[in-house]
PDB file of C-alpha atoms in Angstrom:
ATOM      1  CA  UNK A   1     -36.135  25.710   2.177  1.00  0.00           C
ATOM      2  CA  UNK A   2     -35.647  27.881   5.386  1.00  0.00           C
ATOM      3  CA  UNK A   3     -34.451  24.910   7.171  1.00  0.00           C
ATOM      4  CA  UNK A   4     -31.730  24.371   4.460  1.00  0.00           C
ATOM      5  CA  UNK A   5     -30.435  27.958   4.683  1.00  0.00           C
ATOM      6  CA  UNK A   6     -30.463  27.683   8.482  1.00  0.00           C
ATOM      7  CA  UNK A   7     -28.140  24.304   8.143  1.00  0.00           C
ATOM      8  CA  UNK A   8     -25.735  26.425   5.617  1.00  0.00           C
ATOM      9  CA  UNK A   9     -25.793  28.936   8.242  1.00  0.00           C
ATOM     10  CA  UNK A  10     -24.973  26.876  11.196  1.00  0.00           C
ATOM     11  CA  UNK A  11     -21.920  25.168   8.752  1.00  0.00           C
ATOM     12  CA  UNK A  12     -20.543  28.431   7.708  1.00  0.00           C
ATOM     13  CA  UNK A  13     -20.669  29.749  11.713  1.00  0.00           C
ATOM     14  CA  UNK A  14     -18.966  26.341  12.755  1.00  0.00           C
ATOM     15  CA  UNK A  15     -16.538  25.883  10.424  1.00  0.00           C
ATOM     16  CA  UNK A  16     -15.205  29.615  10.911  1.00  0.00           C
ATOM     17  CA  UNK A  17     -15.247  28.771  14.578  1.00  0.00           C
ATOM     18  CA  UNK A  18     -12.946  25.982  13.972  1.00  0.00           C
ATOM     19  CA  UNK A  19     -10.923  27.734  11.740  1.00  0.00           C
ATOM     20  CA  UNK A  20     -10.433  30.443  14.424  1.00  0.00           C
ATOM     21  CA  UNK A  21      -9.322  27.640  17.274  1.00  0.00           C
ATOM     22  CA  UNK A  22      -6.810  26.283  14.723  1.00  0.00           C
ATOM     23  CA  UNK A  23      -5.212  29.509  14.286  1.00  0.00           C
ATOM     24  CA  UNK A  24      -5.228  30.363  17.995  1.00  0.00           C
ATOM     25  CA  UNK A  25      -2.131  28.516  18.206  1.00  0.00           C
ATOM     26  CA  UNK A  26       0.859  29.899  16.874  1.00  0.00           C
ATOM     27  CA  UNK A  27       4.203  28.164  15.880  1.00  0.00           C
ATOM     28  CA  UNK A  28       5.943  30.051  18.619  1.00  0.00           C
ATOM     29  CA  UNK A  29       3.623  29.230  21.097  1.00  0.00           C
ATOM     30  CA  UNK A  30       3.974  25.389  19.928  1.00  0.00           C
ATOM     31  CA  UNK A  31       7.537  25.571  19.762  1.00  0.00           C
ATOM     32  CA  UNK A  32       7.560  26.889  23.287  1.00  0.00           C
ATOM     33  CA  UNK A  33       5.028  24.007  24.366  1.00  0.00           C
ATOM     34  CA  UNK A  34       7.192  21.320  23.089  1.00  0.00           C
ATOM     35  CA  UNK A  35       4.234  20.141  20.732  1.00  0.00           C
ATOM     36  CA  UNK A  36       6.322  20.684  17.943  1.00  0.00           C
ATOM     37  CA  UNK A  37      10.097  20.619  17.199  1.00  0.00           C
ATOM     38  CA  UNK A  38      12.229  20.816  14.228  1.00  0.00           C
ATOM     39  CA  UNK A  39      13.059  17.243  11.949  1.00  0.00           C
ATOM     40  CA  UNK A  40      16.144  16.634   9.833  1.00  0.00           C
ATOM     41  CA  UNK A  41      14.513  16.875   6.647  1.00  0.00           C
ATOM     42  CA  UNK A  42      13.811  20.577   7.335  1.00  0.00           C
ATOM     43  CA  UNK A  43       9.981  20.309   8.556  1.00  0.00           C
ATOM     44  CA  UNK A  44       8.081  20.787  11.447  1.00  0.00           C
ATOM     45  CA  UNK A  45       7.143  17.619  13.229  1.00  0.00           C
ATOM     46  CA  UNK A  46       4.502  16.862  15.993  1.00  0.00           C
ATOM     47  CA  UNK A  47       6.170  15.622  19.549  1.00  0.00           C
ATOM     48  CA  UNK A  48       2.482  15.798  20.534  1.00  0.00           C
ATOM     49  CA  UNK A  49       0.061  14.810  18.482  1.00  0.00           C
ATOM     50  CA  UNK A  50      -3.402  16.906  18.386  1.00  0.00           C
ATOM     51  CA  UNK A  51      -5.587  17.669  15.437  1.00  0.00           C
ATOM     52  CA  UNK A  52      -4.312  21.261  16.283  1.00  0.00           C
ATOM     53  CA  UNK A  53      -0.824  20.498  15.837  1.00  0.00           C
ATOM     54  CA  UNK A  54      -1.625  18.711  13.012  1.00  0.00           C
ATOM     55  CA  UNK A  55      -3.455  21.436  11.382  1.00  0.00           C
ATOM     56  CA  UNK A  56      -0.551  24.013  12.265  1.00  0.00           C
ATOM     57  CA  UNK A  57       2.040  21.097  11.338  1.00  0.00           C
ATOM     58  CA  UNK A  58       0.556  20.898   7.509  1.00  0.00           C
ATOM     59  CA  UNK A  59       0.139  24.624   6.599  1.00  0.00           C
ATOM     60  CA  UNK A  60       3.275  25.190   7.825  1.00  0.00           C
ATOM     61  CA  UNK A  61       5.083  22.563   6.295  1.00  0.00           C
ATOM     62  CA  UNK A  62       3.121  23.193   3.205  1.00  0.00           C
ATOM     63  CA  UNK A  63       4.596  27.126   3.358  1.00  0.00           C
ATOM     64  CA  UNK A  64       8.030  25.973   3.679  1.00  0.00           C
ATOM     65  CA  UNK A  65       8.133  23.786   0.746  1.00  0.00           C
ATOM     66  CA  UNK A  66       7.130  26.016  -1.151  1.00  0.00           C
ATOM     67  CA  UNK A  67      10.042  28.042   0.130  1.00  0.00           C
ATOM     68  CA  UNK A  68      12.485  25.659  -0.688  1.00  0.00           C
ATOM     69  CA  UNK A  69      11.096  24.584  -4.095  1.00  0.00           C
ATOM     70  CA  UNK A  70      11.115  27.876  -5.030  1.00  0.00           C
ATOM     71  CA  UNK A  71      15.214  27.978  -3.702  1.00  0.00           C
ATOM     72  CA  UNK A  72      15.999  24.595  -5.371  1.00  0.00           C
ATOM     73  CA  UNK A  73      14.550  26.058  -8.709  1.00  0.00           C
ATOM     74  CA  UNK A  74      16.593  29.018  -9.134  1.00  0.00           C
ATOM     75  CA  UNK A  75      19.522  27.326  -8.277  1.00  0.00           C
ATOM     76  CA  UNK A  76      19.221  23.944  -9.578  1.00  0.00           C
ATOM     77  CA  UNK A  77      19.736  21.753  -7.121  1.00  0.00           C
ATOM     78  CA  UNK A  78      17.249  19.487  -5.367  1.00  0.00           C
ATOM     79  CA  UNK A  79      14.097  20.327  -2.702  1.00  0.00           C
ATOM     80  CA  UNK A  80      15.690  18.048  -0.575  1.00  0.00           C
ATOM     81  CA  UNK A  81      19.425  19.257  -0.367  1.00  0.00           C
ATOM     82  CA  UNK A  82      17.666  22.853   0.397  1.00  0.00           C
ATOM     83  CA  UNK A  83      15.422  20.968   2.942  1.00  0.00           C
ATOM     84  CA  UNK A  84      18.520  19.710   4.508  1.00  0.00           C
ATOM     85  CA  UNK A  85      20.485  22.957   4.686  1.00  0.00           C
ATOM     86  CA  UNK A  86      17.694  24.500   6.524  1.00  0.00           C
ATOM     87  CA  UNK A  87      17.267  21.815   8.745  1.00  0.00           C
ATOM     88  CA  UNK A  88      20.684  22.351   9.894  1.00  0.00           C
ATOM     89  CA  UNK A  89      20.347  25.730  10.434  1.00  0.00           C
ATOM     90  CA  UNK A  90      17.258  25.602  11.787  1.00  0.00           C
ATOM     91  CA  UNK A  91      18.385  23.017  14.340  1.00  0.00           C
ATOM     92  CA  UNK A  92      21.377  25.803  15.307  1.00  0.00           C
ATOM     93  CA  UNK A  93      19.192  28.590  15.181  1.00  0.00           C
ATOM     94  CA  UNK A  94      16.662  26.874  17.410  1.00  0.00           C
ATOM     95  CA  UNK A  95      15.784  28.174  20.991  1.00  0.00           C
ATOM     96  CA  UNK A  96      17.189  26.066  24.208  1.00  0.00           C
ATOM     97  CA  UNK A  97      14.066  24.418  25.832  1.00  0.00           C
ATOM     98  CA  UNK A  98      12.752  23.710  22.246  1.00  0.00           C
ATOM     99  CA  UNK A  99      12.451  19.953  20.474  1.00  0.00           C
ATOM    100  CA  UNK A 100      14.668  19.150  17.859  1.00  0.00           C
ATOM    101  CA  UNK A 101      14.766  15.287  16.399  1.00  0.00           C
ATOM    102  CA  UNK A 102      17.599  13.076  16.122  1.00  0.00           C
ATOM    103  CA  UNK A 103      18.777  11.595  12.824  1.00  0.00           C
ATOM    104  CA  UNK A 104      17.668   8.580  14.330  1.00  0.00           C
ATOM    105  CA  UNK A 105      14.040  10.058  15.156  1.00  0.00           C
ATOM    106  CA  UNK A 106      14.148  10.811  18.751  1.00  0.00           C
ATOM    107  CA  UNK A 107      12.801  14.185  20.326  1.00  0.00           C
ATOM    108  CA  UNK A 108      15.476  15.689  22.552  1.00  0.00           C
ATOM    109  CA  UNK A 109      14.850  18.872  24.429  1.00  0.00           C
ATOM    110  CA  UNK A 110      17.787  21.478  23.071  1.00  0.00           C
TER     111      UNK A 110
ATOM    112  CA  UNK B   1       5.346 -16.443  35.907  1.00  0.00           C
ATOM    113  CA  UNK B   2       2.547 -13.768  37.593  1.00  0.00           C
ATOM    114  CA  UNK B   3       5.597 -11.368  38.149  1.00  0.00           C
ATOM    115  CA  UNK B   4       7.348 -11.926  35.324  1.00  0.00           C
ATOM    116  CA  UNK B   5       4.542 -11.138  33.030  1.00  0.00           C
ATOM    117  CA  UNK B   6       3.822  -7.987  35.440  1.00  0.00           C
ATOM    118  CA  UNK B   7       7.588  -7.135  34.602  1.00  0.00           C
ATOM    119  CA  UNK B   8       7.509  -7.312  31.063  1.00  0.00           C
ATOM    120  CA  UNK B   9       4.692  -5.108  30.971  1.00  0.00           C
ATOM    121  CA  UNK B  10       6.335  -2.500  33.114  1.00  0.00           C
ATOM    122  CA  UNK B  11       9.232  -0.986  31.074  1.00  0.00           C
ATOM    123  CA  UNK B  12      11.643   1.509  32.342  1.00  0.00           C
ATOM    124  CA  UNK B  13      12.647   4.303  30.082  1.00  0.00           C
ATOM    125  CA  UNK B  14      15.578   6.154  31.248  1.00  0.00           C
ATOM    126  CA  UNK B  15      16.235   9.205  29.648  1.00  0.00           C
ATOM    127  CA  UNK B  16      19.296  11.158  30.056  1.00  0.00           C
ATOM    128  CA  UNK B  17      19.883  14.511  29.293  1.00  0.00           C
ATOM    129  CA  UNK B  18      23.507  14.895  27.078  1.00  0.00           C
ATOM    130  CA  UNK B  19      25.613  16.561  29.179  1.00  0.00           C
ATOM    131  CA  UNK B  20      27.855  18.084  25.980  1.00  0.00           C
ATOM    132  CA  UNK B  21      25.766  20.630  23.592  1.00  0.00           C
ATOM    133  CA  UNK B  22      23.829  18.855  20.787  1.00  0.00           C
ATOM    134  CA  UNK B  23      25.477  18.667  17.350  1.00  0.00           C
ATOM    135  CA  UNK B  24      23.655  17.527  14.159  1.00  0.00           C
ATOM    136  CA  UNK B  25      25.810  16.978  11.694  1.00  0.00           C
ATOM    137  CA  UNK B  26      23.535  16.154   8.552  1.00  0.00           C
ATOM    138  CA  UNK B  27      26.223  16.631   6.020  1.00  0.00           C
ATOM    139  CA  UNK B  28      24.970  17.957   2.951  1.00  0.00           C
ATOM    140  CA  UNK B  29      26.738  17.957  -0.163  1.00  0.00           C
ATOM    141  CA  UNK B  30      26.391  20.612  -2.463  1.00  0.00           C
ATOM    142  CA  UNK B  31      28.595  22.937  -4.449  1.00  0.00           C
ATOM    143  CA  UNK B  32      30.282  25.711  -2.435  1.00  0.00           C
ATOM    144  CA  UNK B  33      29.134  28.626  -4.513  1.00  0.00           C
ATOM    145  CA  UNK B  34      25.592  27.212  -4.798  1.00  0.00           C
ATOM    146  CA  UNK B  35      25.581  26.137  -1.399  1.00  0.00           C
ATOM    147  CA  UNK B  36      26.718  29.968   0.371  1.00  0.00           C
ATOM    148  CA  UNK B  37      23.727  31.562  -2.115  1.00  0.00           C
ATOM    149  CA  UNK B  38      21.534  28.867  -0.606  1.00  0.00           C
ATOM    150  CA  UNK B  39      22.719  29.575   2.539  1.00  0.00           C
ATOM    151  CA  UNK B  40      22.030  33.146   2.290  1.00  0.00           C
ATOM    152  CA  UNK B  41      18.411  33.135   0.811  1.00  0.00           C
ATOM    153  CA  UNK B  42      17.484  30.072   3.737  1.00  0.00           C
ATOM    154  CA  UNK B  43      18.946  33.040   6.237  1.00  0.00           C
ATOM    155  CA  UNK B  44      16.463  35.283   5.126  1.00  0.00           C
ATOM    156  CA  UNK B  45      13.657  32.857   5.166  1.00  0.00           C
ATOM    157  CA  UNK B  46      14.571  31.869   8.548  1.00  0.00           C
ATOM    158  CA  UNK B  47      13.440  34.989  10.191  1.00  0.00           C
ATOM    159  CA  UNK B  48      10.199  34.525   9.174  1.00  0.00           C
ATOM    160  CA  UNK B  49       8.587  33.323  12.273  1.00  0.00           C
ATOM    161  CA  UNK B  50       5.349  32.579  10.854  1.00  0.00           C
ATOM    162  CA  UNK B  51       7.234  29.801   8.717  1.00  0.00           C
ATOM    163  CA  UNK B  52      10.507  29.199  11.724  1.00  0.00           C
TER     164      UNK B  52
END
């Protein structure tokens, strides 16, 4: 029984450990690193792939489609043609130094 | 055949850096009214920089 709880413990500690590392990362900071850059479908891709990128790649991706559904709803038009629109101004708006992709799917430095 | 087998295995990737700005034209057809509300609410989203 105590050995149980003890495991449950352990769990709980590590997993909010590892939740903590994920988050130490922000999308600034990644942007800045080059890990991450800006695709033409309007979402954040990896240009290096790490199960911390990964992590910050999905939650934020996640985030913005909800964004853009939400758009695409009140206006009637589809997620993806609001996906594209941001992904062009995204791509303007984005910082010199940072990764954007190609149509064809190559990372360039902007 | 040693140093052409060493040769195929040795690729060289040149990369050059564009020399003119970087435009991405991804053309995306929507209605103009729609599209400058659209364009107006994605503005506002964009500052978010938790999300951009």
């Amino acid at each position: 029984m105590k050995s149980t709880f003890t495991l449950a413990t352990v769990l709980c500690l590590t997993s909010l450990l590892w939740s903590s590392t994920a988050w130490a990362m922000t999308l600034q900071e990644a942007k800045t690193a080059r890990l991450v850059g800006e695709q033409t479908n309007g979402y954040l891709g990896m240009v290096i792939s790490s199960p911390e990128t990964q992590q910050l790649v999905l939650s934020i991706n996640a985030k913005r489609k909800h964004y853009y559904q939400t758009i695409a709803k009140r206006h009637d038009i589809s997620l993806d043609k609001v996906a594209t629109l941001a992904a062009q101004k995204v791509m303007e708006a984005a910082e010199p130094g940072h990764m954007i992709q190609t149509p064809q799917g190559r990372w360039l430095k902007k | 055949m040693t140093s052409l087998w060493l040769s195929a295995c040795t690729p060289t990737v040149k990369i050059e850096p564009p020399d003119k700005p970087i435009v991405i034209n991804l053309n995306v057809k929507i209605e103009h009214e729609i599209k400058i509300k659209v364009e107006k609410e994605l503005n506002n989203l964009l500052e978010n920089d938790e999300l951009f």
